[in-house]
Short mmCIF file of C-alpha atoms in Angstrom, two decimals:
data_model
loop_
_atom_site.label_atom_id
_atom_site.label_comp_id
_atom_site.label_asym_id
_atom_site.label_seq_id
_atom_site.Cartn_x
_atom_site.Cartn_y
_atom_site.Cartn_z
CA MET A 196 -0.15 0.01 0.05
CA PRO A 197 1.42 3.39 -0.94
CA PHE A 198 2.21 5.96 1.66
CA PHE A 199 -1.03 8.27 0.93
CA ILE A 200 -3.16 5.20 2.42
CA THR A 201 -1.56 6.07 5.61
CA VAL A 202 -2.63 9.57 5.39
CA ILE A 203 -6.08 8.76 5.05
CA PHE A 204 -6.26 6.15 7.91
CA LYS A 205 -4.33 8.84 9.99
CA ILE A 206 -7.23 11.06 9.61
CA LEU A 207 -9.87 8.63 9.84
CA GLY A 208 -8.28 7.44 12.96
CA ALA A 209 -8.84 10.65 14.69
CA PHE A 210 -12.48 10.40 13.91
CA MET A 211 -14.98 8.78 16.67
CA ILE A 212 -16.57 6.06 15.46
CA GLY A 213 -18.90 6.06 17.93
CA ALA A 214 -19.64 9.65 17.54
CA VAL A 215 -23.05 11.03 16.22
CA SER A 216 -22.76 14.55 14.31
CA TYR A 217 -25.05 17.06 13.02
CA SER A 218 -25.18 20.12 11.27
CA SER A 219 -26.81 22.03 14.21
CA VAL A 220 -29.77 21.43 16.40
CA GLN A 221 -31.68 24.08 14.37
CA ALA A 222 -30.46 22.52 10.80
CA GLY A 223 -31.80 19.16 11.05
CA PHE A 224 -34.44 19.50 13.67
CA SER A 225 -35.26 23.33 13.24
CA SER A 226 -38.80 22.96 15.05
CA LYS A 227 -40.29 20.88 17.44
CA THR A 228 -43.36 20.81 14.93
CA GLU A 229 -40.94 19.94 12.03
CA GLY A 230 -39.30 17.37 13.93
CA VAL A 231 -42.03 15.84 14.71
CA SER A 232 -43.48 15.31 11.33
CA ARG A 233 -40.07 14.05 10.12
CA VAL A 234 -39.76 11.27 12.62
CA ASP A 235 -43.10 10.41 11.90
CA GLU A 236 -42.31 10.00 8.45
CA GLN A 237 -39.21 7.92 9.10
CA ALA A 238 -40.73 5.39 11.15
CA ALA A 239 -44.00 5.51 9.12
CA THR A 240 -42.12 4.29 6.26
CA GLY A 241 -39.95 1.48 7.95
CA THR A 242 -43.44 -0.15 9.52
CA ASP A 243 -43.13 -3.60 8.91
CA ASN A 244 -46.96 -3.95 7.96
CA PRO A 245 -48.20 -0.34 6.65
CA ASN A 246 -51.50 -1.90 5.92
CA ALA A 247 -52.46 -3.24 9.16
CA ASP A 248 -54.54 -0.06 11.02
CA ALA A 249 -53.92 -1.16 14.17
CA ALA A 250 -50.12 -1.42 14.12
CA GLN A 251 -49.64 1.97 12.17
CA ALA A 252 -51.90 3.51 15.16
CA SER A 253 -49.44 1.82 17.66
CA SER A 254 -46.59 2.80 15.52
CA GLN A 255 -47.68 6.38 15.02
CA GLN A 256 -48.22 7.00 19.08
CA THR A 257 -44.45 5.43 19.03
CA ILE A 258 -43.34 7.88 16.62
CA SER A 259 -45.18 10.96 18.11
CA ASN A 260 -43.59 10.09 21.71
CA LEU A 261 -39.88 9.85 20.23
CA ALA A 262 -40.29 13.13 18.32
CA ARG A 263 -41.59 14.73 21.62
CA GLN A 264 -38.58 13.49 23.45
CA LEU A 265 -35.97 14.58 20.87
CA ALA A 266 -37.11 17.98 20.63
CA ALA A 267 -36.80 18.26 24.27
CA SER A 268 -33.29 16.36 24.04
CA ALA A 269 -32.73 18.93 21.32
CA SER A 270 -33.38 21.96 23.71
CA ARG A 271 -31.27 20.59 26.26
CA ALA A 272 -28.05 20.09 24.12
CA GLU A 273 -28.34 23.32 22.88
CA GLU A 274 -28.28 24.96 26.55
CA ARG A 275 -25.63 22.73 27.62
CA ASP A 276 -23.32 23.33 24.61
CA LYS A 277 -24.20 27.36 25.04
CA THR A 278 -23.21 26.88 29.26
CA LEU A 279 -20.26 24.85 29.01
CA THR A 280 -16.28 25.30 27.83
CA ARG A 281 -15.02 23.20 25.33
CA SER A 282 -13.20 21.27 28.15
CA GLY A 283 -16.37 20.77 30.26
CA LEU A 284 -17.73 19.29 27.16
CA ALA A 285 -15.14 16.95 26.73
CA ASP A 286 -15.47 16.08 30.01
CA ARG A 287 -19.06 15.82 30.05
CA ALA A 288 -18.67 13.40 26.92
CA LYS A 289 -16.35 11.05 28.56
CA ALA A 290 -18.58 10.99 31.41
CA ALA A 291 -21.38 9.80 28.82
CA LEU A 292 -19.66 7.43 26.87
CA ASN A 293 -18.22 5.91 29.95
CA GLN A 294 -21.87 5.22 31.02
CA ILE A 295 -22.99 3.51 27.89
CA GLN A 296 -20.00 1.97 26.71
CA GLY A 297 -17.04 1.93 29.41
CA ASP A 298 -16.25 0.01 32.69
CA ILE A 299 -19.03 1.68 34.21
CA TYR A 300 -21.59 0.28 31.90
CA PHE A 301 -20.06 -3.27 32.59
CA ALA A 302 -20.02 -2.99 35.93
CA ASN A 303 -23.63 -2.33 36.13
CA LYS A 304 -25.03 -4.31 33.25
CA ALA A 305 -27.65 -6.35 34.85
CA LYS A 306 -29.20 -3.06 36.06
CA HIS A 307 -29.38 -1.72 33.15
CA ASP A 308 -30.61 -4.87 31.12
CA SER A 309 -33.50 -4.59 33.86
CA GLU A 310 -33.89 -1.00 33.51
CA VAL A 311 -37.85 0.30 32.96
CA PRO A 312 -38.33 3.82 31.76
CA LYS A 313 -40.36 6.01 34.28
CA THR A 314 -43.40 5.90 32.49
CA SER A 315 -46.50 3.66 31.89
CA ASP A 316 -46.74 4.18 28.29
CA PRO A 317 -46.47 0.73 27.19
CA ALA A 318 -45.37 2.24 23.55
CA LEU A 319 -42.17 3.33 25.39
CA LEU A 320 -41.76 0.32 27.66
CA ALA A 321 -41.79 -2.01 24.70
CA ARG A 322 -38.75 0.37 22.85
CA ALA A 323 -36.73 0.06 25.96
CA LYS A 324 -37.11 -3.59 26.02
CA GLN A 325 -36.35 -3.98 22.41
CA ALA A 326 -33.08 -1.65 22.95
CA THR A 327 -32.01 -4.39 25.70
CA ALA A 328 -32.43 -7.00 23.14
CA TYR A 329 -31.10 -5.23 20.45
CA VAL A 330 -27.75 -4.38 22.48
CA ASN A 331 -27.37 -8.07 24.09
CA SER A 332 -27.76 -9.64 20.68
CA ALA A 333 -25.14 -7.53 18.83
CA ALA A 334 -22.76 -8.21 21.79
CA ARG A 335 -22.97 -11.83 20.92
CA GLY A 336 -22.56 -10.99 17.06
CA GLY A 337 -26.00 -11.20 16.19
CA ASN A 338 -28.08 -9.23 14.14
CA SER A 339 -31.63 -10.43 14.50
CA GLU A 340 -33.06 -8.01 16.71
CA LYS A 341 -34.09 -4.51 15.02
CA ASN A 342 -32.43 -1.34 16.79
CA PRO A 343 -35.00 0.80 17.86
CA PHE A 344 -33.47 3.92 16.41
CA ALA A 345 -32.29 2.89 13.07
CA GLY A 346 -32.73 5.51 10.52
CA LEU A 347 -32.69 8.27 12.91
CA SER A 348 -30.37 11.39 11.70
CA ARG A 349 -27.04 11.71 13.13
CA GLU A 350 -28.33 14.89 14.99
CA GLN A 351 -31.28 12.93 16.67
CA LEU A 352 -28.89 10.29 17.62
CA ALA A 353 -26.28 12.24 19.15
CA ASN A 354 -29.33 13.88 21.27
CA ILE A 355 -30.02 10.38 22.54
CA VAL A 356 -26.36 9.43 23.15
CA TYR A 357 -25.20 12.33 25.51
CA ASP A 358 -28.87 12.53 27.01
CA ASP A 359 -28.30 12.20 30.73
CA SER A 360 -31.60 13.55 31.57
CA GLY A 361 -33.21 9.80 32.41
CA THR A 362 -35.67 10.36 29.39
CA TYR A 363 -34.20 7.37 27.80
CA THR A 364 -32.66 4.06 29.32
CA VAL A 365 -29.11 3.69 29.49
CA ASN A 366 -29.25 0.46 27.02
CA GLU A 367 -31.32 2.67 24.49
CA ARG A 368 -28.59 5.44 24.72
CA ARG A 369 -26.39 2.66 23.76
CA ALA A 370 -28.28 1.42 21.16
CA ALA A 371 -28.46 4.72 19.97
CA SER A 372 -24.70 5.06 19.80
CA TYR A 373 -24.48 1.49 17.77
CA GLU A 374 -26.51 3.13 15.17
CA GLY A 375 -24.44 6.13 15.17
CA ASP A 376 -21.75 3.69 14.98
CA ARG A 377 -22.87 2.23 11.71
CA GLN A 378 -23.78 5.18 9.89
CA GLU A 379 -20.44 7.11 10.81
CA GLU A 380 -18.78 3.60 9.36
CA ALA A 381 -20.59 4.18 6.16
CA TRP A 382 -19.46 7.31 5.64
CA ARG A 383 -15.95 6.29 6.20
CA VAL A 384 -16.18 3.87 3.40
CA LYS A 385 -17.53 6.17 1.21
CA VAL A 386 -14.90 9.29 1.60
CA THR A 387 -12.03 6.48 1.54
CA THR A 388 -13.41 5.19 -1.53
CA GLN A 389 -13.61 8.92 -3.07
CA ALA A 390 -9.91 9.54 -1.49
CA MET A 391 -8.70 6.64 -3.59
CA ALA A 392 -10.16 7.79 -6.98
CA GLU A 393 -8.93 11.36 -5.92
CA TYR A 394 -5.57 10.29 -5.36
CA ASN A 395 -5.33 7.77 -8.45
CA SER A 396 -6.22 10.73 -10.69
CA THR A 397 -4.11 13.44 -9.30
CA GLY A 398 -1.77 12.03 -6.66
CA LYS A 399 -3.38 14.11 -4.01
CA LEU A 400 -5.94 13.87 -1.21
CA THR A 401 -6.77 17.93 -1.00
CA ASN A 402 -10.58 17.23 -1.69
CA PHE A 403 -10.06 13.95 1.05
CA PHE A 404 -9.39 16.51 3.37
CA LYS A 405 -11.68 19.12 2.78
CA SER A 406 -14.67 16.56 3.23
CA VAL A 407 -13.36 15.48 6.42
CA LEU A 408 -13.07 18.96 7.55
CA ASP A 409 -16.76 19.80 6.67
CA HIS A 410 -17.54 16.28 8.32
CA PHE A 411 -15.80 17.93 11.74
CA LYS A 412 -17.35 21.25 11.28
CA GLU A 413 -20.95 19.51 11.19
CA LEU A 414 -20.50 17.65 14.49
CA PRO A 415 -22.16 19.37 17.85
CA ALA A 416 -20.00 21.05 20.00
CA ILE A 417 -20.18 18.16 22.64
CA GLU A 418 -18.11 15.96 19.55
CA GLN A 419 -16.13 18.56 18.51
CA ALA A 420 -14.16 18.94 21.86
CA GLN A 421 -13.59 15.41 21.74
CA TYR A 422 -11.20 15.86 19.06
CA PRO A 423 -7.49 17.24 19.62
CA LYS A 424 -7.86 20.94 19.78
CA ASP A 425 -5.89 21.94 16.69
CA TYR A 426 -7.90 19.21 14.50
CA ALA A 427 -9.25 21.66 12.14
CA SER A 428 -6.40 23.80 11.44
CA ASP A 429 -4.07 20.83 10.76
CA LEU A 430 -6.94 19.69 8.23
CA GLU A 431 -6.85 23.43 6.77
CA SER A 432 -3.03 23.38 6.67
CA LYS A 433 -3.34 20.22 4.59
CA ILE A 434 -5.76 21.71 2.34
CA ARG A 435 -3.34 24.92 1.46
CA LEU A 436 -0.44 22.53 1.50
CA ASP A 437 -1.87 20.91 -1.69
CA PHE A 438 0.48 17.82 -1.19
CA ASN A 439 1.29 15.49 -4.41
CA TYR A 440 1.98 12.13 -2.89
CA ARG A 441 3.37 10.97 -6.15
CA THR A 442 5.51 13.79 -6.65
CA HIS A 443 6.31 14.89 -3.35
CA GLN A 444 5.49 18.66 -4.48
CA ALA A 445 3.45 20.73 -2.47
CA GLU A 446 1.36 22.64 -5.29
CA GLY A 447 -0.28 25.33 -2.72
CA LYS A 448 0.66 28.04 -0.63
CA ASP A 449 4.11 27.86 1.41
CA GLU A 450 3.81 27.13 4.87
CA ASP A 451 4.91 29.89 7.36
CA PRO A 452 7.74 28.45 9.71
CA MET A 453 6.67 30.21 12.63
CA SER A 454 3.03 29.50 12.49
CA LEU A 455 4.24 25.72 12.76
CA ILE A 456 6.36 26.06 15.66
CA LYS A 457 3.66 28.15 16.92
CA ALA A 458 1.00 25.17 16.70
CA LEU A 459 3.54 22.71 17.88
CA PHE A 460 3.65 24.65 21.28
CA THR A 461 0.21 25.50 21.41
CA GLN A 462 -0.38 21.56 21.38
CA THR A 463 1.56 20.88 24.68
CA SER A 464 -0.44 20.85 28.13
CA SER A 465 -1.65 23.81 29.66
CA THR A 466 0.87 23.73 32.45
CA MET A 467 3.72 24.02 29.84
CA ALA A 468 5.00 20.80 31.08
CA SER A 469 8.65 21.05 31.85
CA THR A 470 11.51 18.04 30.27
CA VAL A 471 12.58 15.78 32.80
CA THR A 472 15.79 14.04 32.56
CA SER A 473 16.11 10.07 32.57
CA ALA A 474 18.09 10.08 35.90
CA VAL A 475 16.57 9.86 39.22
CA TRP A 476 17.25 13.27 41.69
CA GLN A 477 20.99 13.34 42.52
CA THR A 478 21.81 14.75 45.84
CA SER A 479 24.96 16.16 44.31
CA ASP A 480 22.62 18.35 41.86
CA ILE A 481 21.03 19.61 44.70
CA LEU A 482 23.94 20.78 46.66
CA LEU A 483 25.06 22.60 43.27
CA ASN A 484 21.68 24.25 42.78
CA GLN A 485 19.85 24.83 45.90
CA GLY A 486 20.49 27.96 47.41
CA ALA A 487 20.94 28.10 51.34
CA SER A 488 20.60 30.97 53.75
CA GLY A 489 21.66 31.53 57.18
CA SER A 490 24.66 29.00 58.28
CA GLN A 491 26.53 26.36 56.25
CA SER A 492 25.31 23.88 58.37
CA GLY A 493 21.46 25.03 58.20
CA GLY A 494 21.43 25.12 54.62
CA MET A 495 22.90 21.59 54.58
CA GLN A 496 20.32 20.46 56.76
CA THR A 497 17.31 22.10 54.38
CA ILE A 498 18.99 20.29 51.63
CA SER A 499 19.29 17.08 53.16
CA THR A 500 15.81 17.26 54.03
CA LEU A 501 14.81 18.25 50.65
CA ALA A 502 16.46 15.30 49.30
CA ARG A 503 14.78 13.05 51.15
CA GLN A 504 11.39 14.38 50.44
CA LEU A 505 12.27 13.99 46.54
CA ALA A 506 13.17 10.76 46.77
CA ALA A 507 9.83 9.76 48.56
CA SER A 508 7.97 11.83 45.61
CA ALA A 509 10.07 9.72 43.20
CA SER A 510 8.80 6.55 44.42
CA ARG A 511 5.22 7.82 44.49
CA ALA A 512 5.36 9.28 41.12
CA GLU A 513 7.08 5.92 39.97
CA GLU A 514 4.11 3.86 41.51
CA ARG A 515 1.48 6.03 39.99
CA ASP A 516 2.70 6.19 36.65
CA ARG A 517 3.02 2.37 36.76
CA THR A 518 -0.74 1.74 38.15
CA LEU A 519 -2.82 4.21 36.10
CA THR A 520 -3.76 4.18 32.48
CA ARG A 521 -2.72 7.08 30.23
CA SER A 522 -6.03 8.60 30.16
CA GLU A 523 -6.55 8.28 33.91
CA LEU A 524 -2.86 10.29 34.37
CA ALA A 525 -4.40 12.90 32.07
CA ASP A 526 -7.61 13.32 34.52
CA LYS A 527 -5.32 13.34 37.67
CA ALA A 528 -3.18 15.93 36.29
CA LYS A 529 -5.76 18.06 35.23
CA SER A 530 -7.33 17.69 38.57
CA ILE A 531 -4.00 18.46 40.30
CA LEU A 532 -3.24 21.51 38.25
CA ASN A 533 -6.59 22.98 39.00
CA GLN A 534 -5.89 22.72 42.67
CA VAL A 535 -2.34 23.91 42.35
CA VAL A 536 -2.51 26.82 39.41
CA GLY A 537 -6.14 26.92 38.25
CA ASP A 538 -9.61 28.21 39.67
CA ALA A 539 -9.56 25.97 42.39
CA TYR A 540 -6.16 27.44 43.75
CA TYR A 541 -7.39 30.78 43.63
CA ALA A 542 -11.10 30.16 45.05
CA ASN A 543 -9.10 28.88 48.17
CA LYS A 544 -6.06 31.24 48.37
CA ALA A 545 -6.47 32.25 51.78
CA ARG A 546 -6.55 28.78 52.98
CA HIS A 547 -3.23 28.09 50.82
CA ASP A 548 -1.46 31.31 52.17
CA GLY A 549 -2.35 30.58 55.69
CA GLU A 550 -1.23 26.63 55.16
CA VAL A 551 1.49 25.25 57.48
CA PRO A 552 3.46 21.86 56.99
CA LYS A 553 2.44 19.19 59.65
CA THR A 554 6.14 19.55 60.85
CA SER A 555 7.61 21.17 63.57
CA ASP A 556 11.15 21.17 61.32
CA PRO A 557 11.93 24.94 61.44
CA GLU A 558 13.75 24.57 58.14
CA LEU A 559 10.62 23.28 56.32
CA LEU A 560 8.47 25.79 57.94
CA ALA A 561 10.76 28.56 56.96
CA ARG A 562 10.49 26.92 53.09
CA ALA A 563 6.75 26.95 52.96
CA LYS A 564 6.69 30.70 54.39
CA GLN A 565 9.27 31.62 51.75
CA ALA A 566 6.84 29.69 48.75
CA THR A 567 4.10 31.60 49.91
CA ALA A 568 5.67 35.16 49.93
CA PHE A 569 7.43 33.96 46.69
CA VAL A 570 3.85 33.14 44.94
CA ASN A 571 2.46 36.32 46.01
CA ASP A 572 5.14 38.53 44.82
CA ALA A 573 5.22 36.85 41.43
CA ALA A 574 1.52 37.24 41.09
CA ARG A 575 2.03 40.96 41.35
CA GLY A 576 4.43 40.84 38.78
CA GLY A 577 7.63 41.12 41.37
CA SER A 578 10.90 39.46 41.54
CA ALA A 579 12.48 40.34 45.03
CA ILE A 580 11.52 36.72 46.67
CA LYS A 581 13.44 33.99 45.65
CA ASN A 582 11.71 30.81 44.78
CA PRO A 583 12.76 27.99 47.22
CA PHE A 584 12.75 25.65 44.35
CA ALA A 585 14.75 27.62 42.05
CA GLY A 586 17.65 25.46 40.33
CA LEU A 587 16.11 22.29 40.65
CA SER A 588 15.96 19.59 37.84
CA PRO A 589 12.52 19.42 35.63
CA GLU A 590 11.79 16.06 37.10
CA GLN A 591 12.33 17.19 40.50
CA LEU A 592 10.13 19.89 39.89
CA ALA A 593 7.35 17.60 38.35
CA ASN A 594 7.88 15.25 41.29
CA VAL A 595 6.60 18.14 43.68
CA ILE A 596 4.19 19.66 41.56
CA TYR A 597 1.97 16.28 40.87
CA ASP A 598 2.72 15.02 44.70
CA GLU A 599 -0.63 14.65 46.52
CA SER A 600 0.47 13.26 49.64
CA GLY A 601 0.63 16.11 51.90
CA THR A 602 4.84 16.51 51.71
CA TYR A 603 4.37 19.90 49.90
CA THR A 604 2.29 22.56 51.11
CA VAL A 605 0.04 24.08 47.97
CA ASN A 606 2.22 27.22 47.38
CA GLU A 607 5.27 25.14 47.50
CA ARG A 608 3.93 23.35 44.40
CA HIS A 609 2.98 26.38 43.03
CA ALA A 610 6.24 27.70 43.42
CA ALA A 611 7.68 24.65 42.07
CA TRP A 612 5.03 24.66 38.90
CA ARG A 613 6.57 28.44 38.41
CA GLU A 614 9.92 27.45 38.29
CA SER A 615 8.82 24.50 35.62
CA TYR A 616 7.30 26.99 33.51
CA ASP A 617 10.19 29.49 33.51
CA GLN A 618 12.71 26.46 32.68
CA GLU A 619 10.25 25.34 29.93
CA GLU A 620 10.02 29.05 28.52
CA ALA A 621 13.46 29.30 28.22
CA TRP A 622 13.79 26.05 26.37
CA ARG A 623 11.28 27.30 24.06
CA VAL A 624 12.93 30.49 23.36
CA LYS A 625 16.10 28.32 22.49
CA VAL A 626 14.41 25.78 20.37
CA ALA A 627 12.35 28.47 18.39
CA GLN A 628 15.84 30.10 17.51
CA GLN A 629 17.54 27.18 16.73
CA ALA A 630 14.57 26.46 14.39
CA MET A 631 14.64 29.99 12.54
CA ASP A 632 18.39 29.26 12.09
CA GLU A 633 17.73 26.00 10.29
CA TYR A 634 15.36 27.33 8.33
CA ASN A 635 17.06 30.21 7.21
CA ARG A 636 20.44 27.97 6.31
CA THR A 637 17.98 24.75 4.72
CA GLY A 638 14.76 25.56 4.52
CA LYS A 639 13.85 22.69 6.57
CA LEU A 640 12.45 22.27 10.12
CA THR A 641 13.41 18.66 10.34
CA ASN A 642 16.13 19.09 13.58
CA PHE A 643 13.79 21.22 14.97
CA PHE A 644 10.84 18.51 14.78
CA SER A 645 13.48 16.12 16.03
CA GLU A 646 14.09 18.34 19.11
CA VAL A 647 10.72 18.88 19.92
CA LEU A 648 10.31 14.70 20.01
CA GLU A 649 13.48 14.58 22.24
CA HIS A 650 12.05 16.80 24.63
CA TYR A 651 8.45 15.28 24.76
CA LYS A 652 9.84 11.78 25.08
CA SER A 653 11.82 12.98 28.42
CA LEU A 654 8.80 14.20 30.02
CA PRO A 655 7.24 11.89 32.56
CA ALA A 656 3.96 9.91 31.62
CA ILE A 657 1.83 12.63 33.58
CA GLU A 658 3.00 15.16 31.73
CA GLN A 659 2.86 13.22 28.78
CA ALA A 660 -0.54 12.27 29.11
CA GLN A 661 -1.74 15.84 28.94
CA TYR A 662 -0.32 16.35 25.21
CA PRO A 663 -2.52 14.76 22.20
CA LYS A 664 -2.52 11.46 21.80
CA GLY A 665 -0.89 11.16 18.14
CA TYR A 666 1.94 14.17 19.26
CA ALA A 667 4.84 11.91 19.03
CA ALA A 668 3.79 10.04 15.68
CA ASP A 669 2.97 13.45 14.06
CA LEU A 670 6.34 14.85 14.97
CA GLN A 671 7.94 11.23 13.65
CA SER A 672 6.05 11.64 10.55
CA LYS A 673 7.38 15.45 10.05
CA ILE A 674 10.76 14.12 10.67
CA ASP A 675 10.48 11.27 7.85
CA LEU A 676 9.05 13.74 5.64
CA ASP A 677 12.20 16.06 5.86
CA PHE A 678 10.20 18.63 4.22
CA ASN A 679 11.58 21.61 2.44
CA TYR A 680 9.52 25.10 3.01
CA ARG A 681 11.35 26.69 0.56
CA THR A 682 11.57 24.40 -2.65
CA HIS A 683 8.23 22.67 -1.51
CA ARG A 684 9.69 19.24 -1.88
CA ALA A 685 9.55 16.30 0.41
CA GLU A 686 13.21 15.02 0.68
CA GLY A 687 12.81 12.26 3.16
CA LYS A 688 11.20 8.78 2.96
CA ASP A 689 7.87 7.16 3.00
CA LYS A 690 6.94 5.33 6.25
CA ALA A 691 6.21 1.77 6.38
CA PRO A 692 2.26 1.89 5.84
CA LEU A 693 1.29 -0.85 7.96
CA SER A 694 3.08 0.72 10.72
CA LEU A 695 1.40 3.88 10.49
CA ILE A 696 -1.89 2.23 10.08
CA GLU A 697 -1.61 0.39 13.58
CA THR A 698 -0.12 3.53 15.23
CA LEU A 699 -3.42 5.24 13.84
CA PHE A 700 -5.85 3.09 14.72
CA GLU A 701 -4.35 3.00 18.38
CA GLN A 702 -5.37 6.71 18.00
CA SER A 703 -8.75 6.16 16.99
CA PRO A 704 -11.19 7.60 19.67
CA GLN A 705 -13.35 5.35 21.61
CA GLN A 706 -16.02 3.52 19.74
CA THR A 707 -18.72 0.96 20.96
CA ASP A 708 -17.01 -2.05 22.54
CA GLU A 709 -18.33 -4.55 20.84
CA LEU A 710 -16.90 -2.99 17.41
CA ARG A 711 -13.58 -2.33 19.19
CA HIS A 712 -12.69 -5.67 20.65
CA LYS A 713 -14.27 -8.00 17.85
CA ASN A 714 -11.82 -8.57 15.05
CA ASP A 715 -14.66 -10.36 12.83
CA ALA A 716 -17.48 -7.13 13.60
CA PRO A 717 -17.83 -6.33 9.85
CA ASP A 718 -18.31 -2.63 10.33
CA SER A 719 -15.26 -1.99 12.66
CA PHE A 720 -12.96 -3.11 9.81
CA ALA A 721 -15.28 -2.00 6.84
CA THR A 722 -12.75 1.22 6.12
CA LYS A 723 -9.78 -1.12 6.27
CA HIS A 724 -11.30 -3.61 3.63
CA ALA A 725 -12.34 -0.57 1.95
CA LEU A 726 -8.80 0.59 1.71
CA ARG A 727 -7.05 -2.44 0.85
CA GLN A 728 -9.56 -3.17 -2.05
CA GLU A 729 -9.08 -0.04 -3.51
CA SER A 730 -5.50 0.15 -3.07
CA SER A 731 -4.65 -3.08 -4.28
CA GLY A 732 -3.81 -1.68 -7.90
CA THR A 733 -1.69 1.01 -6.97
CA GLY A 734 1.79 1.31 -6.38
#
């Protein structure tokens, strides 16, 4: 398979198979009355026996109920999207999907299977029962049960999947997510076939990127929030580049090197996560770098105490990183940073300023007091107070910042974060200058990408987890391409397609569990099959 196939997998891999798109609540469901009539029409055309008056009357009643529920769901979705930030929407989506697809769902499977809607309406009770029968049949690989939400629009399916009001049972929401999976997969097969045709005729994938971008823009806010922050801008960059994968020539506009540098830096964690060395803390480093006040013996005692604390922090960090998944580490980091530098920190500022370590050691008490003085002085833009953690290594600073044991006060951890921030910023200035020098000499940024990748790899797991999932793979792809931004030519080599495919499918966001785990599930591998079939005659 040629290199361009991996580009398709990379783009499609970022799509959530389980995500259901819609242009907007108003576009597809512009009014409650219009929505009722549209749902009525959809279900009426799908009636098994439209000539049976009794059956049709019952069906129309069910349709009317569903239409009213969908109208209410659309209103709730609109209010939710209006009041939550992008980050808040991402958290809400993650919680909702975990309820209907994740560990929480399976931990409560029996309860979900027996869940009954809070209604006496026989049509709604029957629909919930049908949804449970369907999801259980699908879990076994069967297709004998009909999905009660089959044929609904992507917009309507999204309103069910993310509706946590209790209107729908958990299994109904799960059934809706299955239908969303099916429709998304059908779109993938179609767009990859079009991509193959485009490549065969032009050597490009520019129209494919445009289709994917349009698809992304149609997603509701709660689903866009689950994609990398720069997803749309990355696609727009590919469209502008108008790259020819046969000639290795970019036929579009020149890329601005500074915009590439900025794009990479904006993908980093909100903490400006600092690098860490591979070595464990060294007492000798602390002795050299840590400033001491008072007598030398007093300074040595402070250093010795800090060294012991850092050693214990390193052990706790190692245990934490070994036991938590990448996603769990990202959640933990987000929570910690909110406490140390975010809204929760400032909401409890007075308490943090008055916090005293649980110790009678005068040196530790003095360090905590100095940390509070430093962070308050720094917040005012001052520089008169020395940071008690100045000069520590990036690794040591990370161990202080993310240590929840109570060893350090919140203001000490805040002070460590500020030092980490300053060190990261100094590195960024240095590497950006080197990047511009490289570009001026060679027209490339390959060494810059290599430097950033090494920097990323040196981060502890809890800080790597705060970066986009495909961050390292994207950098490696840029390094392999060895692109010259003056000549608009790629001077590197193609990557092995299969290795890229494996990487890109690992990056694919969560899909319905059965589709994710069953290799024989036709829908989950339809895109792969289409690509292989279409590319069988290409070089």
